[in-house]
Amino acid sequence: MSLLELKDVFKIYGELHALDSINMKVEKGEWLSIMGPSGSGKSTLMNIIGCMDKPTKGEVLLDGVDIAKQSSKNLTAIRRDKIGLIFQQFHLVNYLTAVENVMLAQYYHSMPDEKEAMEALERVGLADRAKHLPSQLSGGEQQRVCVARALINYPEIILADEPTGNLDEANEEIVVDLFHKLHNEGTTLIVVTHDPEVAEVAQRKIVLRSGKISKEVVNKNFTGKIHFE
Amino acid sequence: MKKRRMYFRMITASLIRRRSRMLVALLSIAIGATILSGLVTIYYDVPRQMGAQFRNYGANMIFTAVDGSFTQDDINSGLSYIKKDDIVGVAPYRYENVRIREKSILAAGTDMEGAKAASPYWSIDGEWPSKDSEILIGANAAEQYELRIGDDVTVSYTPENAQVSGDNGEDIVEDETIDFKVVGILDTGGNEEDYVYMSMSDLEKLTNSETKIDVAELSISASSDQLKKYSQEISNQVSSINARLIKRVTASETTVLTKLQALVLLVTVVVLALTMICVATTMTAVVTERRKEIGLRKAIGASDKSIIWEFMGESMLLGCVGGILGSVLGFVFAQQVSIHVFSSSISFRPLLVPITILVSVAVTGISSLMPIKSATDVDPALVLKGE
């Protein structure tokens, strides 16, 4: 059984078909990129996979559970237990330190553990910045705190929305390297991106256009390492 | 780390690290709590303060004799039924007809200190008599007898049954006389201006008789109900005394006091309502500017209940700090009002501190409820869209 399976998924706003009969599968431990121009339905798909929206039609099976039929309370629980989110705008709580931001995810999930949160920050190379507020961190550092927060609860899937959209090349490489490490540890990664270089790193790439999957490419030369042209 | 510890770490971090934002909210709560605590302090202190003010209008209880006259011991027995702190002044009076420059005048023997305390509105030109052979004369009488401050005057008294026969068989009246010095002229606007006042001992000497008191005026600082209780108890327990309230004083005191307390209560309720509106508005602004954070929290798995508890915790902590500040500043506010309006300091009521804090926490909690409830409607997807 696939970890994630979308069966004939539609999202319709009035006349607009934001998603138009999407069928796709994501296997456990897979690294998938989703590409597409603005308005192609990437964000809508991301919201549905991330349990923040429901499809108008179709089934979205996550670990065998159809999230399209779940209540908003259950969706919150699924999001908390199974999904780690990384955003383009970083989105950290600005009055909590780096380590407290990581602990926030633990707090909602189970039990806050500062030692474990520090280890997560160490994995992303930010142990020495743990007591800093987001405003005292660079964009790249903030995104790495986001990665640490996303992986702290060992989620089934890490869902990243334009994770390198606001980063320079050096930080982009650091973040992609982190994804590589997570992939090697068996984490399932779904990365929505505009950046072809980031998209090419993944094992498989899906291209959306007008709410439909227009192309699917398997990376035969998968290394998990980014190559800048 | 326990969840509860992380919870407190989060809400204190929110208040401390966002202090410039939270200061506005804290200020509105603290100002509300200050006015509230100050007004409640004044509300409870008004009877005491006003009671002291009303005592300037003179006696509010009077002892009269059940049978002719009574003694100082009877007064003391009566006073034993009144709390010592409530007694402002007691003035016993004995009235006798005397003569000055062959004209009849009513002389009142009294305890000058007691009269001064019981009738603080008396206006004296000159001084109060402080030793024997000094008198205070009413303004009308002074004019009539052409007496001025510093004048010496002989006061004579004709005792009853004092007639003896002269050498030629005619009736001769033996007068008792004492030379007095006029030390003050009394101006009250009332009957007192027709009398001459001297010490009880001078009147005893003049009349050559033992102390007998016709009436005693008492100034007592107590509510009208308490005054009624006192008068009934004294009348029942002391057989020689009939204790009566001076109704025109006590009734007007009660009316003014009730109206003043109602006014303070009304202002307190209005302030409470305004504080709630102000806090609710501030909390709505706080919640609105944190929609993104709420969306983020929901996106990473916060339930609606968690969000409500976190924001409630923040607002209640804010209410608690505001309440502590308010109870301290409220006392200072009440003290200033009391000093400037009533010219006396106010008594600190320790019970008001926890009450102010509790009310402040409750008001902040209730005012925050609606904006916080609406916070849970935030769509976490907005965060992902970067809106």
XYZ file of C-alpha atoms in Angstrom:
616
model
C 0.000 0.000 0.000
C 1.261 3.465 -0.929
C 1.816 5.949 1.895
C -0.201 8.537 -0.020
C -2.658 7.954 -2.818
C -4.863 10.496 -4.589
C -7.737 9.026 -6.585
C -9.546 11.252 -9.084
C -9.220 14.332 -6.872
C -11.035 17.522 -7.847
C -11.040 20.928 -6.189
C -13.600 23.219 -7.747
C -14.211 26.898 -6.889
C -17.339 27.968 -8.821
C -16.313 27.568 -12.451
C -12.632 27.129 -11.693
C -11.161 23.639 -11.472
C -8.089 24.265 -9.273
C -7.463 20.504 -9.324
C -8.912 18.464 -12.140
C -8.896 14.706 -11.703
C -5.558 14.230 -10.000
C -4.348 10.673 -9.616
C -1.011 10.059 -7.974
C 0.792 7.824 -5.478
C 3.690 8.501 -3.155
C 5.562 5.554 -1.686
C 7.050 5.460 1.784
C 10.554 6.921 1.782
C 10.108 8.529 -1.627
C 11.344 12.049 -2.504
C 8.855 13.722 -4.828
C 8.953 17.180 -6.384
C 5.851 19.006 -7.556
C 6.435 21.762 -10.108
C 4.240 24.058 -12.090
C 3.612 27.709 -12.919
C 1.581 30.024 -10.701
C -2.105 29.069 -10.689
C -1.362 25.502 -11.764
C -2.861 24.115 -8.539
C 0.355 23.445 -6.588
C -0.807 25.262 -3.452
C -4.256 23.654 -3.598
C -2.678 20.222 -3.888
C -0.263 21.061 -1.071
C -3.174 22.171 1.180
C -5.072 18.951 0.490
C -2.062 16.676 1.073
C -1.203 18.766 4.173
C -4.713 18.174 5.607
C -5.518 21.887 5.530
C -8.202 21.611 2.868
C -10.550 18.960 1.549
C -11.114 18.015 -2.083
C -14.484 18.692 -3.725
C -14.427 15.143 -5.093
C -12.179 12.124 -4.921
C -10.213 10.196 -2.328
C -6.992 11.168 -0.590
C -5.625 8.138 1.247
C -2.882 8.793 3.746
C -1.715 5.569 5.343
C -4.996 4.062 4.187
C -7.180 6.752 5.811
C -9.301 8.891 3.469
C -8.558 12.385 4.692
C -11.307 13.794 2.444
C -13.850 12.294 4.846
C -12.296 13.440 8.095
C -13.600 16.178 10.384
C -11.523 19.291 10.861
C -10.570 18.058 14.360
C -9.323 14.761 12.924
C -7.446 16.597 10.171
C -5.633 18.615 12.855
C -4.675 15.379 14.616
C -3.450 13.791 11.344
C -1.450 16.932 10.511
C 0.082 16.910 13.996
C 0.971 13.194 13.959
C 1.894 12.430 10.377
C 2.983 15.602 8.593
C 5.917 17.958 9.022
C 5.429 21.299 7.274
C 8.112 23.614 5.866
C 7.080 26.976 4.397
C 8.612 29.418 1.972
C 8.149 32.320 4.430
C 9.743 30.226 7.256
C 6.881 31.098 9.641
C 8.405 30.896 13.079
C 6.757 32.303 16.205
C 8.707 35.539 16.502
C 8.796 35.764 20.304
C 10.023 32.196 20.832
C 13.688 31.227 20.503
C 14.847 28.716 17.889
C 14.730 25.831 20.376
C 11.322 26.937 21.700
C 9.972 27.006 18.139
C 11.094 23.394 17.708
C 9.610 22.487 21.078
C 6.297 24.055 20.016
C 5.753 21.180 17.566
C 6.574 18.706 20.357
C 4.171 20.546 22.676
C 1.229 20.041 20.299
C 2.299 16.511 19.395
C 3.151 14.925 22.731
C 5.608 16.223 25.319
C 8.161 19.033 24.966
C 11.740 17.774 25.353
C 14.400 20.479 25.218
C 17.250 17.965 24.854
C 15.628 16.352 21.843
C 14.843 19.777 20.346
C 18.506 20.742 20.782
C 19.542 17.532 18.984
C 17.224 18.438 16.103
C 18.850 21.873 15.906
C 22.255 20.199 16.003
C 21.225 18.081 12.992
C 20.494 21.232 11.030
C 23.736 22.839 12.282
C 22.137 25.416 14.552
C 22.928 24.212 18.070
C 24.842 27.420 18.781
C 21.861 29.563 17.652
C 19.281 27.726 19.792
C 18.630 30.616 22.154
C 18.279 33.215 19.419
C 14.976 34.744 18.402
C 13.954 34.456 14.728
C 14.748 38.138 14.221
C 18.350 37.390 15.202
C 18.672 34.620 12.590
C 19.360 34.848 8.860
C 16.779 33.573 6.341
C 18.737 30.349 5.833
C 19.012 29.782 9.574
C 15.275 30.400 10.038
C 14.501 27.845 7.320
C 16.776 25.320 9.045
C 14.856 25.896 12.304
C 11.691 25.177 10.271
C 13.257 21.914 9.049
C 14.196 20.975 12.636
C 10.620 21.726 13.729
C 9.178 19.686 10.847
C 11.255 16.590 11.614
C 11.102 16.696 15.453
C 8.036 14.456 15.711
C 9.288 11.905 13.150
C 6.435 12.551 10.684
C 5.400 10.129 7.920
C 5.728 12.898 5.353
C 7.659 16.146 5.240
C 5.737 18.572 3.063
C 7.799 21.564 1.942
C 6.265 24.501 0.080
C 8.925 26.435 -1.855
C 11.461 25.695 0.905
C 14.289 27.449 -0.936
C 12.191 30.235 -2.462
C 13.635 32.892 -0.178
C 17.177 31.551 0.141
C 20.482 32.283 -1.561
C 22.414 29.484 -3.270
C 24.552 28.619 -0.246
C 21.550 28.228 2.028
C 19.596 26.452 -0.725
C 22.375 23.848 -0.823
C 22.324 23.447 2.958
C 18.559 22.868 2.967
C 18.694 20.401 0.051
C 21.508 18.556 1.843
C 19.270 18.312 4.884
C 16.504 16.822 2.698
C 19.058 14.362 1.352
C 19.947 13.278 4.894
C 16.276 12.923 5.829
C 15.617 10.902 2.681
C 18.532 8.610 3.517
C 16.967 8.101 6.970
C 13.761 6.931 5.267
C 11.646 10.077 5.509
C 9.101 10.667 2.763
C 9.563 14.108 1.188
C 7.138 16.056 -0.968
C 8.678 19.325 -2.144
C 6.630 21.910 -4.025
C 8.979 24.209 -5.907
C 9.392 26.656 -8.758
C 13.105 26.014 -8.836
C 14.052 23.421 -11.495
C 17.388 22.733 -9.802
C 15.677 21.819 -6.556
C 12.999 19.833 -8.407
C 15.627 17.845 -10.327
C 17.242 16.596 -7.118
C 14.181 14.514 -6.202
C 13.621 10.890 -7.222
C 10.484 11.782 -9.113
C 9.010 15.003 -10.441
C 5.378 15.838 -11.189
C 4.523 18.895 -13.272
C 1.082 20.484 -12.809
C -0.624 22.657 -15.396
C -4.162 24.034 -15.077
C -4.955 21.668 -12.238
C -3.852 18.543 -14.090
C -0.695 16.465 -13.993
C 0.919 17.336 -17.307
C 4.180 15.461 -16.865
C 5.772 12.923 -14.567
C 9.533 12.334 -14.696
C 11.529 9.722 -12.795
C 15.091 10.809 -11.990
C 17.229 7.918 -13.170
C 20.396 9.665 -12.057
C 19.125 10.363 -8.532
C 21.904 11.374 -6.157
C 20.008 13.661 -3.804
C 22.626 16.349 -4.341
C 21.951 19.691 -5.937
C 23.945 20.797 -8.984
C 23.942 24.497 -9.791
C 24.408 25.433 -13.431
C 9.810 19.171 30.303
C 6.197 19.035 31.361
C 3.556 20.481 29.065
C 2.456 22.901 31.763
C 5.984 24.331 32.025
C 6.150 24.864 28.279
C 2.703 26.489 28.428
C 3.874 29.043 31.013
C 7.148 29.509 29.122
C 5.142 30.382 25.997
C 2.697 32.788 27.592
C 5.347 34.584 29.627
C 7.581 34.797 26.530
C 4.662 36.313 24.642
C 4.150 38.977 27.306
C 7.816 39.725 28.018
C 9.273 39.540 24.505
C 6.327 41.349 22.943
C 6.229 43.897 25.731
C 5.916 46.957 23.516
C 2.698 45.465 22.065
C 1.427 44.092 25.327
C 2.124 47.340 27.164
C -0.907 48.956 25.526
C -3.148 46.090 26.619
C -1.595 46.078 30.095
C -2.064 49.825 30.352
C -5.772 49.617 29.519
C -6.283 46.819 32.069
C -4.202 48.570 34.752
C -6.025 51.887 34.265
C -9.384 50.120 34.491
C -8.289 48.191 37.592
C -6.882 51.372 39.143
C -10.117 53.327 38.730
C -12.176 50.338 39.772
C -10.156 49.621 42.904
C -9.967 53.337 43.716
C -13.709 53.836 43.345
C -14.540 50.753 45.408
C -12.173 51.995 48.125
C -13.911 55.385 48.040
C -17.342 53.696 47.946
C -16.605 51.852 51.190
C -14.872 54.806 52.791
C -17.536 57.380 51.886
C -19.701 56.732 54.990
C -16.661 57.167 57.259
C -15.401 60.231 55.391
C -18.830 61.807 55.068
C -19.662 60.907 58.674
C -16.635 62.928 59.743
C -17.735 65.773 57.431
C -21.292 65.681 58.795
C -19.948 65.972 62.326
C -19.067 69.555 61.390
C -22.795 70.246 61.422
C -23.002 69.545 65.115
C -24.686 67.077 67.437
C -26.868 64.280 66.116
C -28.007 62.836 69.445
C -29.351 64.489 72.524
C -29.718 63.255 76.114
C -32.632 64.739 78.024
C -33.663 64.039 81.582
C -36.458 61.622 82.214
C -37.148 63.384 85.490
C -35.867 66.966 85.876
C -32.139 66.595 85.463
C -29.311 64.064 85.376
C -25.644 63.870 86.332
C -22.278 63.404 84.626
C -22.319 59.801 85.876
C -25.564 59.230 83.975
C -23.897 60.591 80.837
C -20.926 58.286 81.379
C -23.268 55.311 81.764
C -24.943 56.277 78.493
C -21.609 56.678 76.715
C -20.544 53.185 77.777
C -23.040 51.824 75.222
C -21.366 53.723 72.363
C -18.104 52.601 70.726
C -15.334 54.925 71.893
C -14.097 55.544 68.330
C -17.577 56.693 67.290
C -17.754 59.456 69.902
C -16.688 62.764 68.357
C -17.786 65.084 71.158
C -20.085 65.298 74.197
C -21.296 68.639 75.553
C -23.367 68.668 78.781
C -25.435 71.819 79.387
C -26.980 73.255 82.502
C -29.085 76.352 82.035
C -29.732 78.985 84.721
C -31.166 82.494 84.671
C -28.518 84.998 85.738
C -28.182 88.770 85.545
C -25.629 90.987 83.892
C -25.873 94.702 84.568
C -29.247 94.052 86.194
C -30.656 92.502 83.100
C -31.668 88.880 82.936
C -29.827 86.472 80.622
C -29.677 82.698 80.227
C -26.335 81.244 81.327
C -25.175 77.853 80.097
C -22.633 75.901 82.029
C -20.777 73.385 79.892
C -17.561 71.504 79.289
C -15.829 73.834 76.817
C -13.746 71.067 75.176
C -16.890 68.955 74.742
C -18.832 71.909 73.272
C -15.964 72.640 70.896
C -15.983 69.018 69.649
C -19.761 68.657 69.494
C -20.347 72.011 67.797
C -17.378 72.590 65.493
C -19.433 75.025 63.394
C -19.475 77.607 66.222
C -17.575 80.664 65.139
C -15.688 82.354 67.964
C -14.355 85.872 67.828
C -11.576 85.801 70.423
C -10.901 82.587 72.303
C -12.710 79.720 73.982
C -12.706 80.054 77.785
C -9.837 77.928 79.054
C -9.895 78.624 82.792
C -12.260 79.643 85.573
C -13.869 83.114 85.530
C -13.774 83.333 81.738
C -16.937 83.513 79.693
C -18.072 83.234 76.124
C -20.928 85.513 75.249
C -23.352 85.205 72.358
C -23.111 87.928 69.700
C -26.661 89.220 70.345
C -26.102 89.321 74.086
C -22.723 91.071 73.649
C -24.449 93.771 71.613
C -27.289 94.099 74.060
C -25.008 94.357 77.110
C -22.359 96.365 75.235
C -19.654 93.884 76.038
C -16.424 93.447 74.144
C -13.601 90.948 74.310
C -11.434 91.666 77.343
C -14.234 93.421 79.282
C -14.752 92.514 82.920
C -18.301 91.748 83.833
C -20.065 90.784 87.021
C -22.608 88.035 86.725
C -25.102 87.670 89.523
C -27.489 84.929 90.398
C -30.445 85.072 92.670
C -30.976 81.760 94.386
C -34.482 80.521 95.012
C -35.521 80.893 98.664
C -32.799 83.540 99.198
C -35.033 86.212 100.641
C -34.102 87.544 104.094
C -35.500 90.473 106.040
C -33.611 93.748 106.257
C -33.088 95.882 109.380
C -36.276 97.800 108.629
C -38.276 94.736 107.889
C -38.048 95.093 104.086
C -37.254 92.136 101.823
C -33.607 91.949 100.755
C -32.395 89.575 98.078
C -28.909 88.153 98.662
C -27.304 87.675 95.215
C -24.363 85.382 94.460
C -21.899 87.246 92.225
C -18.731 86.308 90.331
C -16.529 88.585 88.254
C -15.851 87.218 84.807
C -13.710 88.254 81.867
C -15.202 88.111 78.370
C -12.716 86.092 76.268
C -14.819 85.322 73.212
C -17.949 86.285 71.318
C -20.013 83.458 69.858
C -21.524 83.631 66.413
C -23.732 80.693 65.335
C -26.708 82.294 63.627
C -28.929 80.546 66.194
C -30.312 80.875 69.718
C -26.824 80.355 71.146
C -26.103 84.012 70.354
C -28.490 85.070 73.140
C -26.693 83.096 75.878
C -23.626 83.410 77.999
C -21.400 80.337 78.303
C -19.234 79.504 81.265
C -17.586 76.426 82.722
C -19.731 74.016 84.645
C -17.692 74.686 87.811
C -18.216 78.477 87.550
C -21.947 77.958 87.234
C -21.853 75.631 90.245
C -20.015 78.311 92.225
C -22.427 80.987 91.052
C -25.479 78.962 91.900
C -23.850 77.406 94.911
C -25.385 74.077 94.007
C -24.250 70.647 92.859
C -23.995 69.696 89.245
C -27.269 68.951 87.585
C -27.388 68.617 83.842
C -30.436 69.613 81.833
C -29.343 68.359 78.462
C -26.303 66.797 76.760
C -25.515 67.148 73.074
C -23.594 64.315 71.466
C -21.818 64.171 68.136
C -21.449 60.534 67.082
C -19.908 59.240 63.884
C -22.135 56.301 62.920
C -24.720 55.274 60.377
C -28.344 56.186 61.034
C -29.162 52.546 61.833
C -26.330 52.365 64.318
C -27.401 55.679 65.867
C -30.932 54.322 66.299
C -29.534 51.240 68.023
C -27.413 53.377 70.336
C -30.299 55.659 71.300
C -32.678 52.755 71.974
C -30.128 50.901 74.047
C -29.222 53.951 76.135
C -32.875 54.884 76.730
C -33.607 51.312 77.798
C -30.544 50.809 79.968
C -30.053 54.220 81.635
C -33.237 55.055 83.504
C -32.491 58.763 84.053
C -31.732 59.517 80.411
C -33.875 59.761 77.341
C -31.588 59.472 74.291
C -33.074 60.962 71.118
C -31.716 61.461 67.635
C -31.699 64.898 66.073
C -33.695 63.724 63.061
C -33.056 66.673 60.757
C -29.322 65.893 60.975
C -29.426 62.096 60.818
C -32.084 61.984 58.076
C -30.205 64.397 55.818
C -26.962 62.500 56.487
C -28.597 59.255 55.366
C -30.097 60.847 52.252
C -26.828 62.451 51.153
C -24.840 59.312 51.934
C -27.207 57.017 50.033
C -27.150 59.304 47.003
C -23.376 59.663 47.087
C -22.838 55.918 47.389
C -25.288 55.296 44.552
C -23.376 57.783 42.418
C -20.019 56.154 43.162
C -21.547 52.717 42.475
C -22.932 53.937 39.142
C -19.561 55.387 38.134
C -17.891 52.101 39.171
C -20.274 50.062 36.999
C -19.773 52.430 34.049
C -15.983 52.222 34.465
C -16.226 48.427 34.625
C -18.229 48.376 31.371
C -15.806 50.799 29.692
C -12.837 48.739 30.872
C -14.403 45.609 29.395
C -14.992 47.360 26.065
C -11.460 48.760 26.086
C -9.882 45.402 26.952
C -12.041 43.584 24.400
C -10.996 46.084 21.705
C -7.338 45.746 22.658
C -7.528 41.956 22.708
C -9.288 41.976 19.334
C -6.395 44.042 17.955
C -3.853 41.699 19.593
C -5.575 38.622 18.144
C -5.985 40.207 14.706
C -2.315 41.061 14.385
C -1.464 37.489 15.387
C -3.659 35.708 12.851
C -0.588 34.442 11.012
C 0.850 33.002 14.216
C -2.483 31.349 15.019
C -2.572 29.888 11.488
C 0.968 28.587 11.943
C 0.129 27.018 15.305
C -2.896 25.329 13.761
C -0.844 24.185 10.785
C 1.673 22.444 13.033
C -1.096 20.698 14.930
C -2.603 23.005 17.561
C -6.221 22.198 18.355
C -8.785 24.993 18.771
C -8.799 24.227 22.491
C -5.025 24.727 22.724
C -5.247 28.068 20.923
C -8.055 29.233 23.232
C -6.099 28.176 26.338
C -2.893 29.847 25.186
C -4.562 33.169 24.421
C -6.709 32.922 27.540
C -3.584 32.234 29.574
C -1.919 35.312 28.118
C -4.903 37.550 28.731
C -5.435 36.211 32.248
C -1.758 36.703 33.107
C -2.096 40.198 31.686
C -5.229 40.678 33.813
C -3.347 39.452 36.884
C -0.418 41.862 36.354
C -2.886 44.668 35.537
C -4.869 43.811 38.674
C -1.761 43.948 40.897
C -0.775 47.309 39.393
C -4.371 48.512 39.624
C -4.806 47.600 43.281
C -1.643 49.512 44.219
C -2.358 52.508 41.981
C -6.058 52.381 42.957
C -5.151 52.923 46.592
C -2.894 55.837 45.619
C -5.764 57.248 43.494
C -8.300 56.832 46.331
C -5.831 58.357 48.769
C -5.365 61.420 46.553
C -9.137 61.813 46.078
C -9.681 61.460 49.811
C -6.977 63.971 50.694
C -8.182 66.548 48.156
C -11.935 66.054 48.621
C -12.302 65.017 52.263
C -8.987 66.364 53.608
C -8.211 63.113 55.352
C -6.344 59.933 54.485
C -8.072 56.711 53.534
C -7.712 53.367 55.253
C -6.064 50.533 53.251
C -8.292 47.524 52.718
C -6.096 44.440 52.170
C -9.091 42.393 50.965
C -9.424 44.722 47.974
C -6.085 43.502 46.533
C -7.186 39.887 45.804
C -10.660 41.141 44.795
C -9.186 43.650 42.303
C -6.876 40.973 40.877
C -9.744 38.477 40.560
C -12.080 41.029 38.948
C -9.299 42.159 36.629
C -8.544 38.564 35.575
C -12.260 37.845 35.106
C -12.893 41.056 33.123
C -9.861 40.419 30.899
C -10.855 36.773 30.432
C -14.469 37.576 29.547
C -13.494 40.486 27.268
C -10.964 38.293 25.471
C -13.325 35.383 24.984
C -14.988 36.634 21.789
C -11.820 37.710 19.946
C -10.067 34.497 21.014
C -13.001 32.362 19.870
C -12.852 34.109 16.515
C -9.104 33.380 16.416
C -9.840 29.684 16.091
C -11.601 30.394 12.773
C -8.241 31.290 11.199
C -7.570 29.030 8.219
C -4.079 27.515 8.533
C -3.887 27.277 4.750
C -3.538 31.085 4.714
C -0.117 30.645 6.279
C 0.982 28.339 3.495
C -0.244 30.792 0.899
C 1.820 33.458 2.640
C -1.221 35.724 3.094
